[in-house]
PDB file of C-alpha atoms in Angstrom:
ATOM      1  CA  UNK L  18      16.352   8.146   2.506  1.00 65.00           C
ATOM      2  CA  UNK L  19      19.740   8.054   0.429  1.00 76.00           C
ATOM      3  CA  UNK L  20      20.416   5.380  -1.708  1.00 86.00           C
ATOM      4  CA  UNK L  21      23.482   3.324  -0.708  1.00 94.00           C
ATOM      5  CA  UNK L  22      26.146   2.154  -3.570  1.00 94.00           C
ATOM      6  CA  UNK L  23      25.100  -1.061  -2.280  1.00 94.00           C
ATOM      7  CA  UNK L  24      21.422  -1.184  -3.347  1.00 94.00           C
ATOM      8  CA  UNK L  25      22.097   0.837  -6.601  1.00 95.00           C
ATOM      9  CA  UNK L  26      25.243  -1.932  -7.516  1.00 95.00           C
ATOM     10  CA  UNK L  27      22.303  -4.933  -6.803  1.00 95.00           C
ATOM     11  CA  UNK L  28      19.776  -2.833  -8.745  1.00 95.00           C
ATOM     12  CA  UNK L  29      22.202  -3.052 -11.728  1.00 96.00           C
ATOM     13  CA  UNK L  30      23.309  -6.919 -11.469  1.00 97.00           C
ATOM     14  CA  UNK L  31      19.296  -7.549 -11.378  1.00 96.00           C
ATOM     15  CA  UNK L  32      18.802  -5.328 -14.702  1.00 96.00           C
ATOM     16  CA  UNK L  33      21.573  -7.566 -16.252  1.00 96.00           C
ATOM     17  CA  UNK L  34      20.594 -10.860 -14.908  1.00 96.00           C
ATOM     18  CA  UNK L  35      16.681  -9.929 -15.953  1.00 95.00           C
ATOM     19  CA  UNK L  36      17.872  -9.149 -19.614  1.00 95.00           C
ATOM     20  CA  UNK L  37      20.241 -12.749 -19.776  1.00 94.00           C
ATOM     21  CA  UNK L  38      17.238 -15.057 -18.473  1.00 95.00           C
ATOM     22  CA  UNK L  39      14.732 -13.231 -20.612  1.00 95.00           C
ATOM     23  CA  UNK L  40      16.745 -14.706 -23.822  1.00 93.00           C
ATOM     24  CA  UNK L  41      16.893 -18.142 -21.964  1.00 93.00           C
ATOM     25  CA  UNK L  42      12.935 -18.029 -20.925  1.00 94.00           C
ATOM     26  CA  UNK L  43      11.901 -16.981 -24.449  1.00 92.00           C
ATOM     27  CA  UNK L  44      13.942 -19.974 -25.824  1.00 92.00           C
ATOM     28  CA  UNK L  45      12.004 -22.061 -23.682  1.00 92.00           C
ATOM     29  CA  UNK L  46       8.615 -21.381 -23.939  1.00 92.00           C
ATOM     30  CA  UNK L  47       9.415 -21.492 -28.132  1.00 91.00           C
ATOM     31  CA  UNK L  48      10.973 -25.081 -27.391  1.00 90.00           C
ATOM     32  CA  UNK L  49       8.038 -25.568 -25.617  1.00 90.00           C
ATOM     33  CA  UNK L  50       5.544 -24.239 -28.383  1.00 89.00           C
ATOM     34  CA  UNK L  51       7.395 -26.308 -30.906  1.00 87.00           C
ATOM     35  CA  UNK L  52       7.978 -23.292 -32.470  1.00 84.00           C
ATOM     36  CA  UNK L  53      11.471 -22.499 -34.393  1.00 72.00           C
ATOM     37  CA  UNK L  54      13.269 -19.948 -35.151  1.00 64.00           C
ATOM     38  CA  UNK L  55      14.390 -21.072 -39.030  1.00 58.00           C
ATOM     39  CA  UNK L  56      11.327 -22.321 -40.476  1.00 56.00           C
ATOM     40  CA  UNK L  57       8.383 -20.893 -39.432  1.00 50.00           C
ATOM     41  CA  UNK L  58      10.196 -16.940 -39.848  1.00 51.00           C
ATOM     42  CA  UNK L  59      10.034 -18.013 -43.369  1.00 50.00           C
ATOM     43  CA  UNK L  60       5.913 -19.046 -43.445  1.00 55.00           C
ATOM     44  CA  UNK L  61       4.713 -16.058 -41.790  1.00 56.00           C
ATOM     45  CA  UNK L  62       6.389 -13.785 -44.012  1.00 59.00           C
ATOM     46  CA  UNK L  63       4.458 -15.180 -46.448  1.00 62.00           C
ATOM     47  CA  UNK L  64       1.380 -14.631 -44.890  1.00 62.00           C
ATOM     48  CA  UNK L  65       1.697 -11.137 -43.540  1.00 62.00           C
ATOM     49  CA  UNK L  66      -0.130  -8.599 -44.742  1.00 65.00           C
ATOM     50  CA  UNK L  67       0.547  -4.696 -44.476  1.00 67.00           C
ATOM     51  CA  UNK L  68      -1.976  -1.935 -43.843  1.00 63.00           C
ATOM     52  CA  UNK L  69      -1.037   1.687 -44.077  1.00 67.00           C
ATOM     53  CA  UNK L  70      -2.678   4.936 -43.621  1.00 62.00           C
ATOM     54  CA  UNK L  71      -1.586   8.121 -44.556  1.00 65.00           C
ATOM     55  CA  UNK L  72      -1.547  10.774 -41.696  1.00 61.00           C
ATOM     56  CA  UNK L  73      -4.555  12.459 -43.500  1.00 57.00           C
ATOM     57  CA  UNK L  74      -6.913   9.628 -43.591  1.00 57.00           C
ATOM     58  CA  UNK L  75      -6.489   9.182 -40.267  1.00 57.00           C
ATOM     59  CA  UNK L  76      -7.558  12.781 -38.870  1.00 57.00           C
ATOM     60  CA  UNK L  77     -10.123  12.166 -41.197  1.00 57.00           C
ATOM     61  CA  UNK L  78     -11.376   9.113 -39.746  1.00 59.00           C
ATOM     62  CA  UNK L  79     -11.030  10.819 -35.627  1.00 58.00           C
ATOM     63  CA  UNK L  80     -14.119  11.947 -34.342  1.00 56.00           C
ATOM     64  CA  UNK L  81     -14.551  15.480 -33.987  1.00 54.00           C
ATOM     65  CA  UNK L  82     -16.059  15.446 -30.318  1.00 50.00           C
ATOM     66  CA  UNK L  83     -12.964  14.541 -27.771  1.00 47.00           C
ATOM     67  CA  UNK L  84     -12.650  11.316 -25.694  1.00 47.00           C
ATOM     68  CA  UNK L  85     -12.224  13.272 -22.828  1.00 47.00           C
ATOM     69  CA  UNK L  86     -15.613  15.194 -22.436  1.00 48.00           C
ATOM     70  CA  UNK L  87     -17.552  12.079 -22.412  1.00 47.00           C
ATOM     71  CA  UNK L  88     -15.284   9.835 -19.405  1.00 48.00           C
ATOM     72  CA  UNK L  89     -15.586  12.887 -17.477  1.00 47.00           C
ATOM     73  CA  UNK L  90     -19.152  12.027 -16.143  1.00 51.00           C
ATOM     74  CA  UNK L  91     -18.415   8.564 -15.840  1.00 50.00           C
ATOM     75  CA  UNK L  92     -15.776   9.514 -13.307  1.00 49.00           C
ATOM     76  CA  UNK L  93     -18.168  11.838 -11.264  1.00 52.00           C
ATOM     77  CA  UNK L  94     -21.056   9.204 -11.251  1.00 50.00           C
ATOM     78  CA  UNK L  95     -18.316   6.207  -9.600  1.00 51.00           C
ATOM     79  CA  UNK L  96     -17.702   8.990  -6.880  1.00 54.00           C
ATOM     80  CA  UNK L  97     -21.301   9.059  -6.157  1.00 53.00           C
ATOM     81  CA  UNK L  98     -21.548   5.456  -5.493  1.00 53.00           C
ATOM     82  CA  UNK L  99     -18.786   5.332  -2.792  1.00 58.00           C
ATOM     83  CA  UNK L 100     -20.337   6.178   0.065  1.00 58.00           C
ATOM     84  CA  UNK L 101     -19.011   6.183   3.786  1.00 65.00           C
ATOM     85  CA  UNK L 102     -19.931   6.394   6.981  1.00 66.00           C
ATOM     86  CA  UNK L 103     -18.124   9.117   8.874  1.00 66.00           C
ATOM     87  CA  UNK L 104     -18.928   7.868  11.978  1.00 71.00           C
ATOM     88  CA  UNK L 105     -17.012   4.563  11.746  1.00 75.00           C
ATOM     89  CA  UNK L 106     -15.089   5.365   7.991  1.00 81.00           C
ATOM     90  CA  UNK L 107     -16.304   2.236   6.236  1.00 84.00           C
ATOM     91  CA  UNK L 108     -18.140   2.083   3.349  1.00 84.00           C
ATOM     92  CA  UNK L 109     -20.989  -0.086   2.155  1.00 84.00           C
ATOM     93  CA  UNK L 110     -18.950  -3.209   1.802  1.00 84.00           C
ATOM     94  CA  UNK L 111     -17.417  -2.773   5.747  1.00 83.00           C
ATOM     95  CA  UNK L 112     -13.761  -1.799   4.251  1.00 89.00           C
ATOM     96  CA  UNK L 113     -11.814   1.291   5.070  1.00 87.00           C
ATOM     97  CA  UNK L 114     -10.288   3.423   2.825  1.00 88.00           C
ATOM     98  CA  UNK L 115      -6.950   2.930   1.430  1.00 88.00           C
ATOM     99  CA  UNK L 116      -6.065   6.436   2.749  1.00 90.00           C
ATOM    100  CA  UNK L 117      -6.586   5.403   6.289  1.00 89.00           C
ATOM    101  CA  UNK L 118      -3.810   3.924   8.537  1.00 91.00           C
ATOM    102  CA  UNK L 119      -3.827   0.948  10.405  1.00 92.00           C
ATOM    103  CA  UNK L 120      -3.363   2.995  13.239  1.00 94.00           C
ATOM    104  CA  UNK L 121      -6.622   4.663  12.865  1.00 91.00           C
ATOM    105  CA  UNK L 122      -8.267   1.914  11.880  1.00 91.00           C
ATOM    106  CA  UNK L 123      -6.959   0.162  15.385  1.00 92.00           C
ATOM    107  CA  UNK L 124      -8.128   3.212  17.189  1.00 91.00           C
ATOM    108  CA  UNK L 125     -11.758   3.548  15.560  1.00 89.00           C
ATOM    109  CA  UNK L 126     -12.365  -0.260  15.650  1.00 88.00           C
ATOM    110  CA  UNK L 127     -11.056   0.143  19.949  1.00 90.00           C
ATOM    111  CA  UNK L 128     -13.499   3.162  20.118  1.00 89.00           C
ATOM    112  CA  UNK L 129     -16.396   1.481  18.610  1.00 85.00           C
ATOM    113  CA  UNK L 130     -15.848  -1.402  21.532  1.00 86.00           C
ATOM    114  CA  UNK L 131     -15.813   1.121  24.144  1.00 88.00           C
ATOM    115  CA  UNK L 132     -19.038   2.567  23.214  1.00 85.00           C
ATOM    116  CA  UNK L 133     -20.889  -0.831  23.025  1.00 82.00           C
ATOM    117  CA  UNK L 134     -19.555  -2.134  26.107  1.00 85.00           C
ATOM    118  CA  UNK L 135     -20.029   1.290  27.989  1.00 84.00           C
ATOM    119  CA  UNK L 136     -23.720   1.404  26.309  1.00 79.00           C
ATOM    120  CA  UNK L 137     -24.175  -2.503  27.662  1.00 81.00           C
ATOM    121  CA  UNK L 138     -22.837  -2.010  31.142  1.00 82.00           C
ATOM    122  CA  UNK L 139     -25.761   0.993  31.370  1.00 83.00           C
ATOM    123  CA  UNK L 140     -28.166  -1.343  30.497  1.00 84.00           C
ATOM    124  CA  UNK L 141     -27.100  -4.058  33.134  1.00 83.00           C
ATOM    125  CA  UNK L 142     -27.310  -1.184  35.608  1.00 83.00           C
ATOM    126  CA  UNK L 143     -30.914  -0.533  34.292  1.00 83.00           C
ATOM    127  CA  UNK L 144     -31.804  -4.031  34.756  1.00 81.00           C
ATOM    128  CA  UNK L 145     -30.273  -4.415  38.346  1.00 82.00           C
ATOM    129  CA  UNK L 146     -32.125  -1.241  39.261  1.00 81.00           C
ATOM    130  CA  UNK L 147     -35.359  -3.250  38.322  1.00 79.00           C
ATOM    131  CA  UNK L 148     -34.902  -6.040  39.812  1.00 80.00           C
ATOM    132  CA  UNK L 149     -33.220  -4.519  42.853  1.00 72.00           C
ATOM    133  CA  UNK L 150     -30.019  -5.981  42.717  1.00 61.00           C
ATOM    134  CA  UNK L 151     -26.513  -4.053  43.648  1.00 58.00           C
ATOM    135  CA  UNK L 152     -23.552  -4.148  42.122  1.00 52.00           C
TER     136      UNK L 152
END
């Protein structure tokens, strides 16, 4: 779908009006704070320290074994643990998956009601039979 001058214009005014309240809300939650802007600038200069590292101690310090090769199996074993049904597409907790459209959903949860009420109205007939009762 195209976007419309309209939508891109409001997109814009929204950027605009996000960046002038975002002065006005950070005012207020400093008012709020008791914080101000003159005097306490001035007492946590004081009290900042700086740390520094060359680029050489830090390669130094990196482990030599990547990040990646270790969350690899941790991804693998979380796909283990979902588990589904395919008959019915829920998994352990009764939830679909995000994947699936309400549509389906509709149409397995109307399927699954069809087969107990088709499975119950063969029992009745089974009982009727015994006691000798038509239908």
């Amino acid at each position: 779908m195209a976007k419309s001058l309209r939508s891109k214009w409001r997109r814009k005014m929204r950027a605009i009006k996000r960046e002038r309240y975002a002065v006005k809300e950070l005012a207020k939650l400093k008012k709020m704070l008791g914080i101000d802007d003159t005097t306490t600038d001035a007492e946590m200069k004081e009290n900042v320290i700086e740390f520094t590292l060359d680029s050489a101690d830090k390669k130094a310090e990196e482990p030599s074994t990547p990040q990646e090769m270790i969350e690899v199996p941790d991804l693998e074993v979380d796909k283990k643990l979902e588990t589904k049904s395919l008959l019915n597409m829920k998994n352990k907790h009764g939830t679909y998956p995000v994947w699936l459209s309400q549509r389906k959903v509709r149409a397995l949860a109307r399927s699954r009601k069809n087969k107990k009420t088709i499975k119950h109205k063969k029992s009745m007939k089974q009982k009727n039979k015994k006691i000798g009762k038509k239908k």
